[in-house]
Amino acid sequence: PARRRRRRGLSGGSVRNGGSMSCQQVSVLYFARSAELAGLRSETLSVPRQITSLQLWEEIVKAHPRLAVIRDQVVFAVRQEYVLLGDQLLVLQPGDEVAIIPPISGG
């Protein structure tokens, strides 16, 4: 299938109008089952510069609700480093890549 790319703005729940937190454009890459569920392989999202990995996942699921079924198996890679979903604070830079990596094999 052809690679599709789209831009989408997401609002972080912790960001208030006029707040000091800026948003960053990041590339989200979907692999295997996450690509099937999201219906695309990559997109550019606008997310808060500082966000926990769990909050980032929740924002992505708002855009693609079908991804919720893989929540307990998914791992992120941010700047090519694995990040578990949780309260780990991410400080994102413009152009950062966030990969959604679901389990590769069934089980």
mmCIF file of C-alpha atoms in Angstrom:
data_model
loop_
_atom_site.group_PDB
_atom_site.id
_atom_site.type_symbol
_atom_site.label_atom_id
_atom_site.label_comp_id
_atom_site.label_asym_id
_atom_site.label_seq_id
_atom_site.Cartn_x
_atom_site.Cartn_y
_atom_site.Cartn_z
ATOM 1 C CA PRO A 1 0.000 0.000 0.000
ATOM 2 C CA ALA A 2 1.099 3.526 -0.665
ATOM 3 C CA ARG A 3 2.464 5.519 2.208
ATOM 4 C CA ARG A 4 0.001 8.161 3.275
ATOM 5 C CA ARG A 5 0.859 11.262 5.233
ATOM 6 C CA ARG A 6 -1.439 13.783 6.797
ATOM 7 C CA ARG A 7 -1.185 16.604 9.271
ATOM 8 C CA ARG A 8 -3.349 16.731 12.318
ATOM 9 C CA GLY A 9 -3.425 19.119 15.246
ATOM 10 C CA LEU A 10 -3.939 17.625 18.679
ATOM 11 C CA SER A 11 -4.620 19.546 21.833
ATOM 12 C CA GLY A 12 -2.847 18.352 24.931
ATOM 13 C CA GLY A 13 -5.164 18.219 27.912
ATOM 14 C CA SER A 14 -2.591 19.899 30.130
ATOM 15 C CA VAL A 15 -1.990 22.832 27.804
ATOM 16 C CA ARG A 16 -4.068 25.900 28.556
ATOM 17 C CA ASN A 17 -4.659 28.782 26.189
ATOM 18 C CA GLY A 18 -1.937 31.313 26.752
ATOM 19 C CA GLY A 19 0.202 28.781 28.611
ATOM 20 C CA SER A 20 3.958 28.656 28.339
ATOM 21 C CA MET A 21 4.039 25.192 26.790
ATOM 22 C CA SER A 22 4.474 25.312 23.046
ATOM 23 C CA CYS A 23 3.477 22.648 20.571
ATOM 24 C CA GLN A 24 5.888 20.796 18.346
ATOM 25 C CA GLN A 25 5.389 19.120 14.998
ATOM 26 C CA VAL A 26 6.490 15.489 15.309
ATOM 27 C CA SER A 27 6.408 12.636 12.820
ATOM 28 C CA VAL A 28 4.462 9.616 14.028
ATOM 29 C CA LEU A 29 5.384 6.354 12.306
ATOM 30 C CA TYR A 30 3.018 3.390 12.509
ATOM 31 C CA PHE A 31 4.287 -0.165 12.053
ATOM 32 C CA ALA A 32 2.615 -3.551 11.534
ATOM 33 C CA ARG A 33 -0.732 -3.772 13.359
ATOM 34 C CA SER A 34 -0.629 -0.120 14.437
ATOM 35 C CA ALA A 35 -0.493 0.909 10.752
ATOM 36 C CA GLU A 36 -3.461 -1.349 9.992
ATOM 37 C CA LEU A 37 -5.487 0.062 12.880
ATOM 38 C CA ALA A 38 -4.582 3.706 12.204
ATOM 39 C CA GLY A 39 -5.109 3.318 8.469
ATOM 40 C CA LEU A 40 -1.819 5.006 7.602
ATOM 41 C CA ARG A 41 1.916 4.553 7.996
ATOM 42 C CA SER A 42 2.924 8.050 9.022
ATOM 43 C CA GLU A 43 1.595 11.472 9.816
ATOM 44 C CA THR A 44 2.687 14.750 11.312
ATOM 45 C CA LEU A 45 1.060 15.716 14.605
ATOM 46 C CA SER A 46 1.187 18.868 16.679
ATOM 47 C CA VAL A 47 1.665 17.949 20.334
ATOM 48 C CA PRO A 48 2.830 19.748 23.468
ATOM 49 C CA ARG A 49 6.602 20.082 23.751
ATOM 50 C CA GLN A 50 6.520 18.478 27.201
ATOM 51 C CA ILE A 51 4.215 15.498 27.514
ATOM 52 C CA THR A 52 4.342 12.133 29.252
ATOM 53 C CA SER A 53 4.533 9.033 27.101
ATOM 54 C CA LEU A 54 1.065 7.998 28.323
ATOM 55 C CA GLN A 55 -0.426 11.411 27.479
ATOM 56 C CA LEU A 56 1.145 11.195 24.027
ATOM 57 C CA TRP A 57 -0.413 7.752 23.515
ATOM 58 C CA GLU A 58 -3.794 9.097 24.645
ATOM 59 C CA GLU A 59 -3.567 11.940 22.122
ATOM 60 C CA ILE A 60 -2.741 9.489 19.337
ATOM 61 C CA VAL A 61 -5.656 7.250 20.364
ATOM 62 C CA LYS A 62 -7.989 10.275 20.224
ATOM 63 C CA ALA A 63 -6.992 10.641 16.584
ATOM 64 C CA HIS A 64 -7.148 6.888 15.914
ATOM 65 C CA PRO A 65 -9.498 5.215 18.441
ATOM 66 C CA ARG A 66 -8.955 1.744 16.958
ATOM 67 C CA LEU A 67 -5.392 1.796 18.355
ATOM 68 C CA ALA A 68 -6.792 1.432 21.883
ATOM 69 C CA VAL A 69 -6.898 -2.369 21.490
ATOM 70 C CA ILE A 70 -3.079 -2.616 21.417
ATOM 71 C CA ARG A 71 -2.460 -0.285 24.369
ATOM 72 C CA ASP A 72 -1.071 -3.005 26.657
ATOM 73 C CA GLN A 73 1.346 -4.324 24.046
ATOM 74 C CA VAL A 74 2.575 -1.151 22.365
ATOM 75 C CA VAL A 75 6.015 0.386 22.822
ATOM 76 C CA PHE A 76 7.112 3.813 21.616
ATOM 77 C CA ALA A 77 10.444 4.691 20.161
ATOM 78 C CA VAL A 78 11.204 8.398 20.451
ATOM 79 C CA ARG A 79 14.312 9.502 18.586
ATOM 80 C CA GLN A 80 15.007 5.775 18.054
ATOM 81 C CA GLU A 81 15.038 5.000 21.796
ATOM 82 C CA TYR A 82 12.400 2.758 23.381
ATOM 83 C CA VAL A 83 9.965 4.397 25.779
ATOM 84 C CA LEU A 84 7.344 2.516 27.793
ATOM 85 C CA LEU A 85 3.911 4.026 28.275
ATOM 86 C CA GLY A 86 3.758 5.724 31.636
ATOM 87 C CA ASP A 87 4.611 8.925 33.434
ATOM 88 C CA GLN A 88 8.012 9.388 31.796
ATOM 89 C CA LEU A 89 8.243 13.010 30.663
ATOM 90 C CA LEU A 90 9.188 13.498 27.035
ATOM 91 C CA VAL A 91 10.627 16.786 25.827
ATOM 92 C CA LEU A 92 9.917 16.801 22.123
ATOM 93 C CA GLN A 93 11.753 18.829 19.529
ATOM 94 C CA PRO A 94 10.405 19.887 16.128
ATOM 95 C CA GLY A 95 10.768 17.032 13.666
ATOM 96 C CA ASP A 96 11.231 14.296 16.271
ATOM 97 C CA GLU A 97 10.101 10.858 15.190
ATOM 98 C CA VAL A 98 7.751 8.857 17.366
ATOM 99 C CA ALA A 99 7.389 5.226 16.275
ATOM 100 C CA ILE A 100 4.430 3.131 17.390
ATOM 101 C CA ILE A 101 5.724 -0.418 17.681
ATOM 102 C CA PRO A 102 3.135 -3.100 18.404
ATOM 103 C CA PRO A 103 4.007 -6.711 19.159
ATOM 104 C CA ILE A 104 5.616 -8.283 16.105
ATOM 105 C CA SER A 105 4.384 -11.839 16.642
ATOM 106 C CA GLY A 106 1.058 -13.067 17.973
ATOM 107 C CA GLY A 107 0.786 -14.444 21.441
#
